[in-house]
Structures are given as structure tokens and as C-alpha cells.
PDB file of C-alpha atoms and ligand atoms in Angstrom:
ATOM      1  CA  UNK A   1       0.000   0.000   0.000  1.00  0.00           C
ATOM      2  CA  UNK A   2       0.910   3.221  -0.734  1.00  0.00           C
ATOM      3  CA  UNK A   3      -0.561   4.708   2.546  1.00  0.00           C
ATOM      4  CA  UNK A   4       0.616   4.100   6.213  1.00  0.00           C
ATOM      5  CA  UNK A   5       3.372   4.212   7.677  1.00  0.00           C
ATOM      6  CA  UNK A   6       5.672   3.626   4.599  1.00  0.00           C
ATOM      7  CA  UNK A   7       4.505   6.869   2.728  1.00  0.00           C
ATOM      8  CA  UNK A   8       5.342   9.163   6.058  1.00  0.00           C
ATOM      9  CA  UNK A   9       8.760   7.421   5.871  1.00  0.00           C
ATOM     10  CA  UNK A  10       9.098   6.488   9.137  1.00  0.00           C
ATOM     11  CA  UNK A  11       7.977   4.187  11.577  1.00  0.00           C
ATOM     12  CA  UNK A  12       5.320   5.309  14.401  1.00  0.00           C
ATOM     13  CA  UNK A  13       7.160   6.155  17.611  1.00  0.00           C
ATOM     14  CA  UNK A  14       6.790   4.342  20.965  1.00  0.00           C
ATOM     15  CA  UNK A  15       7.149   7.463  23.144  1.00  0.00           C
ATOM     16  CA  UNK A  16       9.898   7.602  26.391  1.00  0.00           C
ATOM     17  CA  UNK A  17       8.075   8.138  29.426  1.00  0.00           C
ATOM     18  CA  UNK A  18       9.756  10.311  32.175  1.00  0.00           C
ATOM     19  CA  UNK A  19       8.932  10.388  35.782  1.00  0.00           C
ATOM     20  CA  UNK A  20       8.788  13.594  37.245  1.00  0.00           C
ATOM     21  CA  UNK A  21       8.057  14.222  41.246  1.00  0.00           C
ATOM     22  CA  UNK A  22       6.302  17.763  41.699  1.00  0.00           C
ATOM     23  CA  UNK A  23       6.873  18.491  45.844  1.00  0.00           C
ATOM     24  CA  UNK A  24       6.934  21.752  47.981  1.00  0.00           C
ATOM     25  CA  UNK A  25       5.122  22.827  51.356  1.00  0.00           C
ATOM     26  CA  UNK A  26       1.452  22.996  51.660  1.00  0.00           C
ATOM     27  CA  UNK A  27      -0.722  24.905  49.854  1.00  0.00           C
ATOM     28  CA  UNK A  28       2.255  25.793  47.677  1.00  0.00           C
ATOM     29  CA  UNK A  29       0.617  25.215  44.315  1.00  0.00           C
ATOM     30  CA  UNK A  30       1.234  21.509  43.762  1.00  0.00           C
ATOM     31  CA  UNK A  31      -2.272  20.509  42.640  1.00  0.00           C
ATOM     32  CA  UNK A  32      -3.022  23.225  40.655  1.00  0.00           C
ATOM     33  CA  UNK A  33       0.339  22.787  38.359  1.00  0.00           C
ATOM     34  CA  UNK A  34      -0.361  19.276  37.774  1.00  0.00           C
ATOM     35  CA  UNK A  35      -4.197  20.139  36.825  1.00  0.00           C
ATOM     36  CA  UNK A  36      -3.109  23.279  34.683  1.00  0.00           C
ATOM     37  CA  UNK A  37      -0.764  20.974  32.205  1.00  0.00           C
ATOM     38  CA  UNK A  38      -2.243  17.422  32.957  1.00  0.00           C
ATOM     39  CA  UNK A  39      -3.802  15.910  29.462  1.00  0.00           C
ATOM     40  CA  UNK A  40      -5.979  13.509  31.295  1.00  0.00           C
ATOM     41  CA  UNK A  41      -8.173  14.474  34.073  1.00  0.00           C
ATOM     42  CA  UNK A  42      -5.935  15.094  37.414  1.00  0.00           C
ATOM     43  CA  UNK A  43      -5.981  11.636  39.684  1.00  0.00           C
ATOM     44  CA  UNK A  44      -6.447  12.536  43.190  1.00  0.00           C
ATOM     45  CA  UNK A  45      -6.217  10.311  45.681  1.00  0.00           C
ATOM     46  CA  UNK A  46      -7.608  10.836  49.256  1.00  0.00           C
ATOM     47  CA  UNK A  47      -6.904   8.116  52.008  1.00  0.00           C
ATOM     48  CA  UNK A  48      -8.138   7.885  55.068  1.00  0.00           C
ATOM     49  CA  UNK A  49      -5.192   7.454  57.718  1.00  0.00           C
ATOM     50  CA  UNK A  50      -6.419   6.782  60.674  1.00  0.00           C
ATOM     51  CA  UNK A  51      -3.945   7.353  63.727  1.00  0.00           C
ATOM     52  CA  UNK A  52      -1.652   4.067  64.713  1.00  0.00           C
ATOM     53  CA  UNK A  53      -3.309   1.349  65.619  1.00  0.00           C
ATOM     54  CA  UNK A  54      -6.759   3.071  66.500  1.00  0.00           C
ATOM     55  CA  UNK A  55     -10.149   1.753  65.409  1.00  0.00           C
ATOM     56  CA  UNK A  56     -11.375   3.103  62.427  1.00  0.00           C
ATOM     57  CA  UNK A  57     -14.296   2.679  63.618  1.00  0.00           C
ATOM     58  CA  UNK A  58     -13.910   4.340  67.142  1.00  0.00           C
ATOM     59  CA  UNK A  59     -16.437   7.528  66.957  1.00  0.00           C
ATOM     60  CA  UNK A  60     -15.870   8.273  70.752  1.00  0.00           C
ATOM     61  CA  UNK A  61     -16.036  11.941  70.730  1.00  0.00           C
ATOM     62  CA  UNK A  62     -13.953  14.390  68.179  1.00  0.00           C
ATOM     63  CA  UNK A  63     -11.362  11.912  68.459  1.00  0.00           C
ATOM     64  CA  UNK A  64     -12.794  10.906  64.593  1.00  0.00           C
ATOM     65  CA  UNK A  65     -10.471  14.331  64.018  1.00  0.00           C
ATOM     66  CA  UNK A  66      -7.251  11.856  64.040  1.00  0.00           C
ATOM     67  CA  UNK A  67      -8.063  11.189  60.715  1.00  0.00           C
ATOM     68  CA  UNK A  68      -5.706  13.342  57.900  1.00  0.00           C
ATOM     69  CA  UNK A  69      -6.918  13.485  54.203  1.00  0.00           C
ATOM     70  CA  UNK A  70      -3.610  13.058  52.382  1.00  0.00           C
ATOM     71  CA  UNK A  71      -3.940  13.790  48.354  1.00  0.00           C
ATOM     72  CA  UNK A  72      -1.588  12.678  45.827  1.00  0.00           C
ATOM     73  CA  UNK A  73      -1.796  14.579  42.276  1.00  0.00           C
ATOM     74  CA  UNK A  74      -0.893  12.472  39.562  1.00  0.00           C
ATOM     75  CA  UNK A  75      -1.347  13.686  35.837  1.00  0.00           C
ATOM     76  CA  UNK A  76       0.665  13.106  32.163  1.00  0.00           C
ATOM     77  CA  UNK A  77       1.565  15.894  29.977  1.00  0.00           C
ATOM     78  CA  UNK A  78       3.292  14.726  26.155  1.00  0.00           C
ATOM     79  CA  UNK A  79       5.931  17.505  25.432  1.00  0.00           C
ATOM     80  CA  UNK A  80       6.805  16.107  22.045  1.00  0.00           C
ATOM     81  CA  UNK A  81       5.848  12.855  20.517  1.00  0.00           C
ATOM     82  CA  UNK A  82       8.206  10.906  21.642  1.00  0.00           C
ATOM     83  CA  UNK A  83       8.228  12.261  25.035  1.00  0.00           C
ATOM     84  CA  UNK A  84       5.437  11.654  27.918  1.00  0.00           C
ATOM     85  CA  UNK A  85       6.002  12.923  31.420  1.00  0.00           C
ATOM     86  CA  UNK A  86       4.167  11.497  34.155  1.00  0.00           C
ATOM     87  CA  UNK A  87       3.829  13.546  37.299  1.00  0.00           C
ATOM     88  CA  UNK A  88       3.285  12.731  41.056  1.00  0.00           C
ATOM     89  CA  UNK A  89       2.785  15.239  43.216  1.00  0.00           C
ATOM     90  CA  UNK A  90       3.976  14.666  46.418  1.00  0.00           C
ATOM     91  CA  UNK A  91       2.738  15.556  49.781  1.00  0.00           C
ATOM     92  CA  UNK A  92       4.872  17.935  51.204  1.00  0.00           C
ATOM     93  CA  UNK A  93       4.088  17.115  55.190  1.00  0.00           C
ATOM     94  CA  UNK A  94       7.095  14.792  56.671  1.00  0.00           C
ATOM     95  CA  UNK A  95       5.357  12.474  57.937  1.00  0.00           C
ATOM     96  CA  UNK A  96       4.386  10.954  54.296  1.00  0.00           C
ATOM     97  CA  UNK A  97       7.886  10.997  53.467  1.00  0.00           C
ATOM     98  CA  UNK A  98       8.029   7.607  53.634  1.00  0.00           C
ATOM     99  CA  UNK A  99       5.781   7.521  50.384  1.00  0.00           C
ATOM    100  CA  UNK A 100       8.582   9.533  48.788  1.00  0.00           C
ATOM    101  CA  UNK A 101      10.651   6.908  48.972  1.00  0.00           C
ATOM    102  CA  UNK A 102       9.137   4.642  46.835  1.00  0.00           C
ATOM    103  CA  UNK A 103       7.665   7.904  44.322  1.00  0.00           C
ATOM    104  CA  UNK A 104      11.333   8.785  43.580  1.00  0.00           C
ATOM    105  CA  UNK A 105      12.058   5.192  42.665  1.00  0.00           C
ATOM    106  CA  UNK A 106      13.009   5.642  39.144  1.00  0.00           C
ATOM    107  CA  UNK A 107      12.037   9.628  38.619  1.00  0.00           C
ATOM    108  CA  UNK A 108      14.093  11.664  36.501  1.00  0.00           C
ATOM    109  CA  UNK A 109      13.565  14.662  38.571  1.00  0.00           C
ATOM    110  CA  UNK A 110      11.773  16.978  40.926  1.00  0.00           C
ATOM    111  CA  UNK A 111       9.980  20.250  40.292  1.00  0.00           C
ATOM    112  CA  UNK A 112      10.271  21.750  44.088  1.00  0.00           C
ATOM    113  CA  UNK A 113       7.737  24.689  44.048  1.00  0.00           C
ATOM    114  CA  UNK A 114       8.107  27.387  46.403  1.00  0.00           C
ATOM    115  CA  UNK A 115       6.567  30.545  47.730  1.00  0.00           C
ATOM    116  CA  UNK A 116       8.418  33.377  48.775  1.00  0.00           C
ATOM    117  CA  UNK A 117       6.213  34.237  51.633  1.00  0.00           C
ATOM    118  CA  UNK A 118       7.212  30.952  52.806  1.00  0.00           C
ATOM    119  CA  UNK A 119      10.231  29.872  51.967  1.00  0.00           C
ATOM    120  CA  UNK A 120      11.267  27.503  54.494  1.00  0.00           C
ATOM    121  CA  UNK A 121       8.358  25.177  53.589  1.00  0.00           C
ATOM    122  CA  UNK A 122      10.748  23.837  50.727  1.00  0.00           C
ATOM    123  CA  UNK A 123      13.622  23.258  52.924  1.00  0.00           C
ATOM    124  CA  UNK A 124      12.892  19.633  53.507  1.00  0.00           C
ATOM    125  CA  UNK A 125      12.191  18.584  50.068  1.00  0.00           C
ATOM    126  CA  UNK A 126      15.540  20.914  48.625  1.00  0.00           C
ATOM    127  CA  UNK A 127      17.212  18.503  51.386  1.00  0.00           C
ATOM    128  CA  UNK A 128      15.578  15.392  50.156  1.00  0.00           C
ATOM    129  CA  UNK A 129      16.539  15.575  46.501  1.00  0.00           C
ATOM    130  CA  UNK A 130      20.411  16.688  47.308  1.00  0.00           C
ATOM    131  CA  UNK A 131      20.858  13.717  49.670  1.00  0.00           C
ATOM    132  CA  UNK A 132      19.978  11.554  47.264  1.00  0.00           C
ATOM    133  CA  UNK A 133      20.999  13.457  43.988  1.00  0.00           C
ATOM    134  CA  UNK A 134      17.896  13.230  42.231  1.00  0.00           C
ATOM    135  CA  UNK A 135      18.155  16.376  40.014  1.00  0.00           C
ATOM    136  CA  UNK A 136      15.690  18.888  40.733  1.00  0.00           C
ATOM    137  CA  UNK A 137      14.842  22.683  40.484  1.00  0.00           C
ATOM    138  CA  UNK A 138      13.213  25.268  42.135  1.00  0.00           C
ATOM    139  CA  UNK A 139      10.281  27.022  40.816  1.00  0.00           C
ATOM    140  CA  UNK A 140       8.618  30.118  42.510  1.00  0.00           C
ATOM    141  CA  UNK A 141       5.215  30.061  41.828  1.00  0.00           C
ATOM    142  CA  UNK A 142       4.421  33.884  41.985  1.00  0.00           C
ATOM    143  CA  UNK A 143       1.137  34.366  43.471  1.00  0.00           C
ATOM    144  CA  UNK A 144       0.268  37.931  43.816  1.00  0.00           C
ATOM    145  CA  UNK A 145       0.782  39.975  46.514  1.00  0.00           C
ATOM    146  CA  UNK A 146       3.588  37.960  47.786  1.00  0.00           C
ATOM    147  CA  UNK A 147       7.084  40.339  46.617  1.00  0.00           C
ATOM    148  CA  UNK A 148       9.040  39.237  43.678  1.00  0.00           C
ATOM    149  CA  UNK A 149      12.637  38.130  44.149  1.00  0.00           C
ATOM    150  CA  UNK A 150      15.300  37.640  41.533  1.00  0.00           C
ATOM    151  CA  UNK A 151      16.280  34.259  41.580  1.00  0.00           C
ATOM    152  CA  UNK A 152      19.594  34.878  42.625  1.00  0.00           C
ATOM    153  CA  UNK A 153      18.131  35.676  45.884  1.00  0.00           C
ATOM    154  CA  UNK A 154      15.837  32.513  46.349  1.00  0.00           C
ATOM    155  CA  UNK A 155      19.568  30.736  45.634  1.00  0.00           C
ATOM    156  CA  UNK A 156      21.185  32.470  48.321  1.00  0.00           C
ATOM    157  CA  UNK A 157      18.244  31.826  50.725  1.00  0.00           C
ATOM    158  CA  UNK A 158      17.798  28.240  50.175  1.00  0.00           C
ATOM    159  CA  UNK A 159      21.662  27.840  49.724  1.00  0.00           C
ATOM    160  CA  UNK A 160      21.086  26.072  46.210  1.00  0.00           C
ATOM    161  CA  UNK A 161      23.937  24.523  44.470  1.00  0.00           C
ATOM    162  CA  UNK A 162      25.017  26.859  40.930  1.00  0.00           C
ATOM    163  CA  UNK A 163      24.011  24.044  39.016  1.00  0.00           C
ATOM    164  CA  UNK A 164      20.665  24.146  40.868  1.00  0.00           C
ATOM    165  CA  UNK A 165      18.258  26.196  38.524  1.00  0.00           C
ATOM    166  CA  UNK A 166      15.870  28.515  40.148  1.00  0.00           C
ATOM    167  CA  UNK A 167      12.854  29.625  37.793  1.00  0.00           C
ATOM    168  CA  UNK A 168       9.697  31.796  38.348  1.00  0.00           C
ATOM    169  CA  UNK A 169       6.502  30.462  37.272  1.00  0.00           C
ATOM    170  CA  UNK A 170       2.457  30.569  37.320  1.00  0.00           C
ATOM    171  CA  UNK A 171       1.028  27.393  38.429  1.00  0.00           C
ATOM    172  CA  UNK A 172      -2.550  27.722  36.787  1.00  0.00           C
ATOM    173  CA  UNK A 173      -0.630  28.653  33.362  1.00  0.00           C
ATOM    174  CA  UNK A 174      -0.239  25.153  31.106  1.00  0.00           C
ATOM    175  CA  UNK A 175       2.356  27.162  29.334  1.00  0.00           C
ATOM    176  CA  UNK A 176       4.261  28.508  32.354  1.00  0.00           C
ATOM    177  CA  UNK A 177       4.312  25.070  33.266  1.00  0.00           C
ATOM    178  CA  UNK A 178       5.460  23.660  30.466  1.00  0.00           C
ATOM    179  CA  UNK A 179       8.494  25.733  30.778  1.00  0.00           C
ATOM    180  CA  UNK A 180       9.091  24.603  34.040  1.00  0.00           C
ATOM    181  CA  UNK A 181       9.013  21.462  32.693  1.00  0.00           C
ATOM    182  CA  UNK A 182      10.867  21.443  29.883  1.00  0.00           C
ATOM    183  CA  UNK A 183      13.884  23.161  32.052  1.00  0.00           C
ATOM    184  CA  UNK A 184      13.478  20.064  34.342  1.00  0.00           C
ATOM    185  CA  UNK A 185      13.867  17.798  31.880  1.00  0.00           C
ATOM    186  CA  UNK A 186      17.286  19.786  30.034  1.00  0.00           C
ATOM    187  CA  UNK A 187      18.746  19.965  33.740  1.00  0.00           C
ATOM    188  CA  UNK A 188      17.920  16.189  34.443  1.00  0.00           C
ATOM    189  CA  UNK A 189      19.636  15.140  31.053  1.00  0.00           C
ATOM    190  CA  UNK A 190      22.444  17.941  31.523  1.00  0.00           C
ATOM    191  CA  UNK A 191      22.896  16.127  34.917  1.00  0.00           C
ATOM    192  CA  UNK A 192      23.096  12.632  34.007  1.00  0.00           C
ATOM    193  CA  UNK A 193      25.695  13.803  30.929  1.00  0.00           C
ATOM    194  CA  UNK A 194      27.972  15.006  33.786  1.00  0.00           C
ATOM    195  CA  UNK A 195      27.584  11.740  35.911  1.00  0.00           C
ATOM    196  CA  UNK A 196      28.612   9.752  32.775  1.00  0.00           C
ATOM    197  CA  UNK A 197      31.401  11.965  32.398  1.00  0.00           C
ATOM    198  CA  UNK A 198      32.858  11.552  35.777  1.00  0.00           C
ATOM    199  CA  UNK A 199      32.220   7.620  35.800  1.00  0.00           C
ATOM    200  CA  UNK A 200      34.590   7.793  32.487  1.00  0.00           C
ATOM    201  CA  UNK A 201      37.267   9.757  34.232  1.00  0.00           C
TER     202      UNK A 201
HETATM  203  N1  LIG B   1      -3.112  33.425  42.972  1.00  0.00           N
HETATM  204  C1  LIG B   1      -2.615  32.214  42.800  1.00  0.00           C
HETATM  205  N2  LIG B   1      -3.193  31.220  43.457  1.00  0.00           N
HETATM  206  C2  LIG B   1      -2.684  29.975  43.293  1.00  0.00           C
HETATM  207  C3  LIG B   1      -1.572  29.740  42.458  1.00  0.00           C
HETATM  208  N3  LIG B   1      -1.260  28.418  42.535  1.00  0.00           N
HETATM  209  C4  LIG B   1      -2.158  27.868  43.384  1.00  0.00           C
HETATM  210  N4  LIG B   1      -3.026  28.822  43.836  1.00  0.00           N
HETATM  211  C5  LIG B   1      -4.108  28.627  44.806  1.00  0.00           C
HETATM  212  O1  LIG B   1      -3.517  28.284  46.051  1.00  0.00           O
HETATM  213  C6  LIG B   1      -4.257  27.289  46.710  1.00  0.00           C
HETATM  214  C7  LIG B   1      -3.393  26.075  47.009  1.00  0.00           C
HETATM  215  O2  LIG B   1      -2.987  25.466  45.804  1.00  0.00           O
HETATM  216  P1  LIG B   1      -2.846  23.885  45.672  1.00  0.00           P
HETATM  217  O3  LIG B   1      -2.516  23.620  44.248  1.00  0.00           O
HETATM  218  O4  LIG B   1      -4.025  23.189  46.236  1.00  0.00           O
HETATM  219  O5  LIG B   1      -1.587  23.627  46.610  1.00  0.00           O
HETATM  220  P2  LIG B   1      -0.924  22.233  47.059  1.00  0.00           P
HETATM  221  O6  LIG B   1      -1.261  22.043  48.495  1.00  0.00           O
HETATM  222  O7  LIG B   1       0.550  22.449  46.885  1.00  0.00           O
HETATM  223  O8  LIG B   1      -1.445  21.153  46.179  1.00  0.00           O
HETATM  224  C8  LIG B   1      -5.426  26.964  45.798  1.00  0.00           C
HETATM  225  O9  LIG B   1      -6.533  27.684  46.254  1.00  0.00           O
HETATM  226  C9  LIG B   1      -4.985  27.449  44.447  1.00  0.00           C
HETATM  227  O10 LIG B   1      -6.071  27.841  43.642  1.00  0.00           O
HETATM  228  C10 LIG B   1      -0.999  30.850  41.757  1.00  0.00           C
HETATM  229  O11 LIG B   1      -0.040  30.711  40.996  1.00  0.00           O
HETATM  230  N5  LIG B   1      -1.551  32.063  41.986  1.00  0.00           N
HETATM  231 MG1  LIG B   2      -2.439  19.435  46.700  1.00  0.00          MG
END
């Protein structure tokens, strides 16, 4: 046949599929990023965790309160044909860090979002990615009213690495995102590169 595949001259592409881990304090922006880029609708799960060992059934009182909704945003975004992200938003409070552990099995990278107002709320996961040299970057999403700061200055005051970069963004905006995104994905590849390098040496 003259139609198909062999007219376009090439073969259909199976598509590489990235991981990418979205994390940052609460309320930082984490859910709205993945819904503002996410081609299929945003997954969000919501467990019940009940506190250690108590009954989920115990109703005695307010003490139902020890519940704590935790959400996880997953969504997929294709950036070019051949190239599907998958993102995982992680929750930012400690205690779930242990889920962390087995999100960043296998992720290319981390989008750490972060607030000026609030810096310090992305302390722990700027911590978590450099122990365990998962590349990463820092985005400011730049919600109004809070004071803009060059980047340079969010470096300083989370005492990122140069290689580190530090972007601003707009959560709700798919194409702000897909900046963000895109830079994640350079750094990530700009990273590995350099590991390669130094394993040659
Ligand atoms: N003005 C403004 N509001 C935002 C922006 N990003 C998120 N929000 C709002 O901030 C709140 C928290 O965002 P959310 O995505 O739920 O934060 P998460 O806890 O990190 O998932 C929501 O009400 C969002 O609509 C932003 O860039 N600008
Ligand atoms: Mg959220």
C-alpha cells in the first residue's frame, strides 16, 4: 500500500516516558500545576489514615479528628511525541515521606515549588533531593501579593547549588508550566551527561 506508515517514511514512535516528582510545602501550588498541564483528568487520591493502631471505627467523641486526608496529584503531559512525562505530586508534610521513597524510585527529577512568603516550607524537600541526587529545580510560583525576588536571591536563601536552577513560574498557566518542565527535563539530562562523564574519568 501506498498509505501508512511507509509513505510518512518512518515508523510510528513508541514514546519515552519520564517520571517527574512535583513536591513543595502545603498549599504551595502543587495541585493546581499538575491540573493546569495534565492531558488527562488530574488523579487525586484521598486516604483515610487513621492514627496508629486506632479503630477506624472508634467515633468516641472528636477523636474521629485523628483522621488526615492526604492527596496525591498524579497527571501526564506529552511535550513532544516521543516524550510523555508522568507527574506525582507529592505531599509535602514529613510524615508521608516515607511515600517519597518509593515515588522517587526511578524519577528523573523533581519540580520543588516554592513561595516566597514561605520559603522555608521547601527546605525539607531541597534537602531530600540533594541527599539523594535526584536532580531537581526550584520554581517560585508567583502568586500575587507575595514580593518578587530575583532568583539569585531565592539561591542564596535556600543555599542552592550553581548548578541548581531557580525559575519563576504561574502554576494555573499550562504554558508557564510547560516551561518549568521542559527546564526540568534539560537539567535532568544535563545532569546525568555530567555523571557519565565523571564515571569515564
Ligand atoms: N493566585 C494564585 N493562586 C494559586 C496559584 N497556585 C495555586 N493557587 C491557589 O492556592 C491554593 C493552594 O494550591 P494547591 O494547588 O491546592 O496547593 P498544594 O497544596 O501544593 O497542592 C489553591 O486555592 C490554588 O487555587 C498561583 O499561581 N496564583
Ligand atoms: Mg495538593
Amino acid at each position: 500500500m501506498i498509505f501508512g506508515r511507509s509513505e510518512r517514511g518512518k515508523p510510528p514512535v513508541e514514546p519515552v516516558t519520564l517520571k517527574i516528582l512535583v513536591a513543595g510545602g502545603f498549599g504551595v501550588g502543587k495541585t493546581t500545576l499538575v491540573g493546569a498541564v495534565s492531558e488527562i483528568r488530574p488523579l487525586r487520591t484521598e486516604e483515610q489514615l487513621s492514627e496508629t493502631g486506632r479503630p477506624v471505627d472508634d467515633t468516641s467523641g472528636v477523636e474521629s479528628k485523628s483522621t488526615t486526608t492526604v492527596a496525591m496529584d498524579f497527571g501526564r503531559i506529552t511535550l513532544r511525541e516521543d516524550l510523555v512525562l508522568y507527574l506525582f505530586g507529592t505531599p509535602g508534610q514529613e510524615r508521608f515521606w516515607f511515600m517519597w521513597d518509593e515515588l522517587s524510585e526511578g524519577a528523573l527529577g523533581a519540580v520543588v515549588l516554592a513561595d516566597t512568603r514561605r520559603l522555608e516550607d521547601c527546605f525539607a524537600a531541597v534537602d531530600y533531593f540533594e541527599r539523594r541526587s535526584i536532580p531537581f529545580l526550584v520554581s517560585v510560583n508567583c502568586f500575587e501579593g507575595a514580593d518578587r525576588y530575583p532568583a539569585e536571591a531565592v539561591r542564596q536563601a535556600l543555599d542552592l547549588d550553581d548548578g541548581v536552577p531557580v525559575v519563576l513560574c504561574d502554576a494555573r498557566e499550562r504554558g508557564s508550566v510547560k516551561e518549568v518542565l521542559i527546564g526540568l527535563v534539560r537539567h535532568a539530562m544535563d545532569h546525568a551527561a555530567d555523571r557519565r562523564e565523571a564515571a569515564l574519568n
